[in-house]
XYZ file of C-alpha atoms in Angstrom:
392
model
C 19.477 19.218 32.955
C 22.219 20.052 30.478
C 21.789 19.890 26.710
C 23.632 16.588 26.273
C 21.543 14.718 28.842
C 18.402 16.263 27.440
C 19.209 15.099 23.903
C 20.078 11.629 25.195
C 16.776 11.320 27.065
C 14.836 12.444 24.013
C 16.588 9.790 21.901
C 15.687 7.065 24.378
C 12.069 8.225 24.436
C 12.012 8.139 20.648
C 13.327 4.564 20.620
C 10.759 3.586 23.254
C 7.940 5.124 21.235
C 8.925 3.268 18.074
C 9.151 -0.087 19.864
C 5.862 0.580 21.624
C 4.069 1.460 18.389
C 5.276 -1.779 16.836
C 3.761 -3.787 19.695
C 0.617 -5.667 18.638
C -1.905 -3.697 20.697
C -5.054 -5.082 19.097
C -5.497 -7.892 21.703
C -5.727 -5.308 24.502
C -8.510 -3.381 22.800
C -10.237 -6.511 21.531
C -10.297 -8.164 24.958
C -11.339 -5.021 26.845
C -15.051 -5.577 26.244
C -14.793 -9.338 26.715
C -13.755 -9.215 30.377
C -16.101 -8.323 33.215
C -13.395 -8.499 35.878
C -12.882 -5.024 37.327
C -9.192 -5.678 37.918
C -8.637 -6.586 34.286
C -10.545 -3.524 33.107
C -8.439 -1.320 35.385
C -5.337 -2.846 33.858
C -6.561 -2.005 30.375
C -7.498 1.495 31.532
C -4.005 2.000 32.979
C -2.534 0.844 29.699
C -4.681 3.396 27.849
C -3.518 6.169 30.185
C 0.069 5.120 29.591
C -0.557 5.307 25.845
C -1.950 8.852 26.176
C 1.030 9.932 28.285
C 3.393 8.428 25.762
C 1.656 10.329 22.969
C 2.118 13.506 25.023
C 5.832 12.774 25.301
C 5.965 12.220 21.554
C 4.191 15.535 21.047
C 6.876 17.170 23.170
C 9.527 15.440 21.095
C 7.932 16.699 17.877
C 7.947 20.249 19.228
C 11.571 19.883 20.263
C 12.593 18.533 16.860
C 10.830 21.287 14.947
C 12.273 23.985 17.183
C 15.803 22.635 16.880
C 15.594 21.947 13.166
C 14.142 25.371 12.388
C 17.256 27.052 13.792
C 19.556 25.086 11.452
C 17.843 25.885 8.163
C 14.973 24.723 5.958
C 16.615 21.426 5.013
C 16.913 20.347 8.654
C 13.334 21.462 9.168
C 12.223 19.143 6.376
C 14.196 16.299 7.978
C 12.292 16.787 11.228
C 8.969 16.792 9.409
C 9.981 13.572 7.635
C 10.507 11.678 10.888
C 7.237 13.048 12.231
C 5.440 11.847 9.088
C 7.101 8.445 9.447
C 5.991 8.148 13.041
C 2.429 9.225 12.273
C 2.290 6.825 9.343
C 3.472 4.031 11.634
C 0.839 4.804 14.265
C -1.980 5.277 11.766
C -1.146 1.983 10.060
C -1.473 0.119 13.357
C -4.639 1.983 14.358
C -6.148 1.167 10.968
C -5.394 -2.512 11.513
C -7.223 -2.327 14.842
C -10.236 -0.238 13.859
C -10.742 -1.832 10.439
C -9.526 -5.321 11.218
C -12.914 -6.708 10.115
C -12.267 -5.468 6.575
C -9.730 -8.205 5.862
C -12.189 -11.109 6.347
C -14.726 -9.189 4.245
C -12.209 -8.767 1.435
C -11.196 -12.425 1.479
C -14.839 -13.544 1.675
C -15.606 -11.422 -1.378
C -12.780 -13.104 -3.275
C -14.196 -16.452 -2.175
C -17.650 -15.453 -3.427
C -16.229 -14.296 -6.761
C -14.265 -17.522 -7.194
C -17.320 -19.650 -6.471
C -19.348 -17.588 -8.927
C -16.824 -17.667 -11.754
C -15.646 -21.248 -11.281
C -18.694 -23.367 -10.407
C -17.537 -26.412 -12.373
C -14.078 -26.760 -10.833
C -14.692 -25.439 -7.306
C -11.212 -23.943 -7.008
C -10.763 -21.052 -4.600
C -7.719 -19.199 -5.774
C -7.163 -17.181 -2.631
C -6.801 -20.304 -0.481
C -3.595 -21.083 -2.370
C -2.277 -17.530 -1.872
C -0.844 -15.856 1.179
C -1.461 -12.298 2.304
C 2.273 -11.707 2.648
C 4.786 -13.277 0.334
C 7.940 -14.415 2.124
C 9.934 -13.390 -0.925
C 8.643 -9.826 -0.812
C 9.138 -9.527 2.951
C 12.717 -10.775 2.551
C 13.423 -8.143 -0.102
C 12.010 -5.374 2.109
C 14.054 -6.566 5.105
C 17.238 -6.691 3.019
C 16.590 -3.159 1.751
C 15.970 -2.018 5.326
C 19.242 -3.596 6.505
C 21.181 -2.131 3.564
C 19.706 1.297 4.286
C 20.733 1.215 7.941
C 24.191 -0.207 7.214
C 24.845 2.590 4.736
C 23.562 5.112 7.307
C 25.893 3.773 10.009
C 28.817 3.919 7.580
C 27.945 7.458 6.502
C 27.681 8.677 10.103
C 30.697 6.681 11.252
C 28.653 4.885 13.898
C 30.714 2.213 15.598
C 29.192 1.904 19.065
C 26.387 -0.525 19.813
C 24.239 2.351 21.058
C 24.540 4.305 17.799
C 23.887 1.269 15.619
C 20.899 0.223 17.740
C 19.473 3.729 17.662
C 19.799 3.967 13.872
C 18.083 0.626 13.307
C 15.328 1.403 15.816
C 14.715 4.957 14.647
C 14.247 3.698 11.085
C 11.743 0.986 12.003
C 8.945 2.972 10.299
C 10.704 2.230 6.999
C 10.222 -1.467 7.658
C 6.617 -1.001 8.777
C 5.781 1.030 5.681
C 7.445 -1.616 3.529
C 5.276 -4.362 5.040
C 2.228 -2.144 4.587
C 3.118 -1.825 0.905
C 3.302 -5.624 0.653
C -0.163 -6.016 2.228
C -1.679 -3.406 -0.057
C -0.036 -4.675 -3.240
C -0.957 -8.292 -2.471
C -4.645 -7.412 -2.197
C -4.431 -5.313 -5.359
C -2.807 -8.253 -7.144
C -5.661 -10.539 -6.071
C -8.129 -8.008 -7.436
C -6.296 -7.860 -10.751
C -6.328 -11.666 -11.018
C -10.137 -11.756 -10.814
C -10.423 -9.030 -13.438
C -8.151 -11.093 -15.656
C -10.564 -14.023 -15.342
C -13.466 -11.791 -16.413
C -11.446 -10.686 -19.427
C -10.730 -14.309 -20.319
C -14.441 -15.093 -20.228
C -15.372 -12.103 -22.381
C -12.593 -12.827 -24.850
C -13.775 -16.419 -25.128
C -17.162 -15.180 -26.348
C -15.524 -13.387 -29.273
C -13.452 -16.344 -30.467
C -14.374 -19.370 -32.508
C -12.724 -21.784 -30.080
C -14.810 -23.731 -27.604
C -12.574 -23.635 -24.522
C -10.679 -21.058 -22.533
C -7.727 -21.836 -20.293
C -5.744 -19.829 -17.826
C -3.315 -20.615 -15.071
C -4.052 -20.708 -11.367
C -1.266 -21.055 -8.753
C -1.394 -24.873 -8.964
C -2.995 -26.022 -12.190
C -4.779 -25.068 -15.417
C -8.561 -24.893 -15.254
C -10.917 -25.465 -18.182
C -13.515 -22.883 -17.293
C -16.003 -22.899 -20.119
C -16.841 -25.987 -22.132
C -18.748 -23.925 -24.663
C -17.657 -20.304 -25.002
C -18.618 -19.333 -28.521
C -20.662 -16.234 -29.289
C -23.816 -18.351 -29.546
C -23.422 -19.427 -25.919
C -24.006 -15.836 -24.884
C -27.387 -15.914 -26.579
C -28.280 -19.295 -25.105
C -27.274 -18.168 -21.616
C -28.051 -14.440 -21.340
C -27.685 -14.706 -17.569
C -23.906 -14.907 -18.027
C -23.728 -11.135 -18.547
C -25.709 -10.416 -15.369
C -23.421 -12.819 -13.530
C -20.332 -10.936 -14.725
C -21.993 -7.666 -13.724
C -22.568 -8.919 -10.182
C -18.953 -10.086 -9.988
C -17.737 -6.679 -11.137
C -19.848 -4.992 -8.452
C -18.336 -7.298 -5.819
C -14.829 -6.452 -7.023
C -15.655 -2.747 -6.989
C -16.869 -3.003 -3.385
C -13.663 -4.868 -2.550
C -11.657 -2.041 -4.076
C -13.553 0.428 -1.889
C -12.747 -1.650 1.207
C -9.047 -1.744 0.312
C -9.154 1.979 -0.372
C -10.750 2.796 2.979
C -8.410 0.466 4.882
C -5.155 1.835 3.475
C -6.210 5.312 2.297
C -4.831 7.449 5.124
C -1.692 5.350 5.412
C -1.032 5.653 1.673
C -1.303 9.443 1.960
C 1.369 9.502 4.673
C 3.441 7.019 2.681
C 3.441 9.314 -0.359
C 4.179 12.363 1.806
C 7.117 10.552 3.348
C 8.395 9.314 -0.013
C 8.188 12.831 -1.393
C 10.049 14.402 1.534
C 12.692 11.681 1.731
C 13.303 11.852 -2.014
C 13.949 15.588 -1.777
C 16.252 15.115 1.213
C 18.160 12.262 -0.441
C 18.699 14.180 -3.685
C 19.853 17.361 -1.937
C 22.057 15.415 0.486
C 23.615 13.482 -2.375
C 24.294 16.666 -4.343
C 25.900 18.345 -1.328
C 28.056 15.283 -0.637
C 29.144 15.066 -4.276
C 29.948 18.756 -4.753
C 31.183 19.977 -1.357
C 32.449 17.274 1.013
C 33.052 14.538 -1.610
C 31.964 11.913 0.944
C 31.435 8.605 -0.843
C 29.659 6.962 2.110
C 27.116 9.771 2.336
C 26.509 9.500 -1.400
C 25.930 5.738 -1.058
C 23.495 6.258 1.824
C 21.468 8.865 -0.058
C 21.423 6.598 -3.105
C 20.050 3.722 -1.009
C 17.503 6.054 0.580
C 16.316 7.420 -2.756
C 16.093 3.943 -4.303
C 14.204 2.550 -1.294
C 11.489 5.203 -1.131
C 11.154 5.486 -4.914
C 10.779 1.721 -5.380
C 8.117 1.555 -2.668
C 6.145 4.383 -4.262
C 6.585 3.050 -7.808
C 5.550 -0.450 -6.698
C 2.253 0.791 -5.242
C 1.417 3.011 -8.213
C 2.334 0.337 -10.759
C 0.036 -2.280 -9.187
C -2.867 0.187 -9.029
C -2.287 1.202 -12.641
C -2.332 -2.450 -13.731
C -5.748 -2.936 -12.111
C -7.119 0.067 -13.988
C -5.638 -1.207 -17.265
C -7.275 -4.588 -16.699
C -10.631 -2.892 -16.128
C -10.189 -0.934 -19.368
C -9.644 -4.227 -21.181
C -13.046 -5.338 -19.915
C -14.606 -2.258 -21.526
C -12.778 -3.042 -24.760
C -14.004 -6.650 -24.760
C -17.580 -5.556 -24.074
C -17.426 -3.160 -27.026
C -16.175 -5.986 -29.241
C -19.124 -8.122 -28.193
C -21.624 -5.342 -28.887
C -20.550 -5.049 -32.533
C -20.920 -8.793 -33.131
C -23.535 -9.924 -35.632
C -24.539 -13.078 -33.736
C -25.444 -11.297 -30.500
C -29.139 -10.949 -29.710
C -30.738 -7.614 -28.887
C -31.367 -8.592 -25.261
C -27.712 -9.451 -24.742
C -26.664 -6.175 -26.368
C -28.933 -4.338 -23.945
C -27.291 -6.158 -21.017
C -23.848 -5.329 -22.386
C -24.809 -1.676 -22.745
C -25.937 -1.572 -19.112
C -22.718 -3.280 -18.046
C -20.672 -0.780 -20.065
C -22.342 2.247 -18.494
C -21.935 0.707 -15.040
C -18.188 0.219 -15.531
C -17.794 3.823 -16.674
C -19.654 5.049 -13.592
C -17.719 2.708 -11.273
C -14.075 2.756 -12.406
C -11.582 0.598 -10.550
C -9.261 3.426 -9.544
C -7.643 3.792 -6.134
C -8.092 7.281 -4.687
C -6.804 7.456 -1.075
C -9.019 9.858 0.876
C -10.256 11.185 -2.478
C -7.140 13.335 -2.872
C -5.514 11.808 -5.960
C -5.546 8.739 -8.193
C -2.839 6.117 -7.816
C -1.470 5.457 -11.305
C 1.663 5.912 -13.389
C 0.801 9.491 -14.494
C 0.733 10.412 -10.802
C 4.217 8.901 -10.441
C 5.476 11.024 -13.337
C 3.940 14.170 -11.856
C 5.489 13.345 -8.457
C 8.932 13.017 -10.039
C 8.404 16.375 -11.744
C 7.397 18.052 -8.475
C 10.414 16.556 -6.686
C 12.793 17.832 -9.362
C 11.232 21.307 -9.208
C 11.399 21.405 -5.413
C 15.021 20.242 -5.416
C 15.952 23.134 -7.698
C 14.131 25.574 -5.394
C 15.854 24.179 -2.281
C 19.272 24.408 -3.935
C 18.614 28.045 -4.769
C 17.501 28.754 -1.179
C 20.592 27.097 0.309
């Protein structure tokens, strides 16, 4: 087989692998144990063998990419690693959805429990009025994905249907990672909303007013009819109730962390590598070839990956800030003159518990997702770009 046919076959296998990984495979695994028919089980077994063979082909493709890219320089080598990271991130995201698919009902049930605990007088369940995926956010991600591929086709001068189809299909992991970011950020937003309610309750205890209001997706709820400082003394169980809610939210954070941890690691690795490639490619196009289309493509690529990373880190940082506000409100209550000693003891226990159980997202325990991490990532990217320019 000559080199041209070999490259063409590898491209088709790559397209097939991406389409196959995007196929919803959870029904096959879910129904495997539900059928006693031997013929059906053999069908599922054949499908599993096909999956293993396909993974072997992908392993061959990875080896081929690394071998070919290594001969053309370190920048091409990084490009090959990027696509491998994208593919692995795509596969791991789908496997996570299969293996940990029971986590999503647990998370939503915890939100339901928290809502019923915090809002017994109105009976409103906030999460029932919310969707896991916002159509607006999905539309934005799809438009960014289309703009990225259009700029890529223009930069490469792709005019044939085959080239355009290959570019859109090969970059499907970008779309998958974007949807993953929407799932993750939506759950983080729900978590922040419950923390905001706790802050509203604690702030109401430190004010002279006798009602606290906040907005839900549909209407304004009057949560506490009597929320003065004296109400804390009359109902000391309120502090234990808030403690139990905080523990539920912390366990929810751990579920979200375990569900998306590995995928977030690959997402950050991919964002880091693509940012370096986009910056170096843009600099080369601006200084050597003066190709405007290549500059536009690298600009779209850099903006896409940076916005996805910044979006995730910003939402996680907002949750941590909201939890710090809870600590601040508890400290304000502890210095109040009208608070009984028993309530102060409960507040002290709650304060120590929050310090031991911070609401920080740490995927796989490697790093903390917050804005300082974003700043350090930008610094590392800038340093690595300078090193790569010197090497080239």
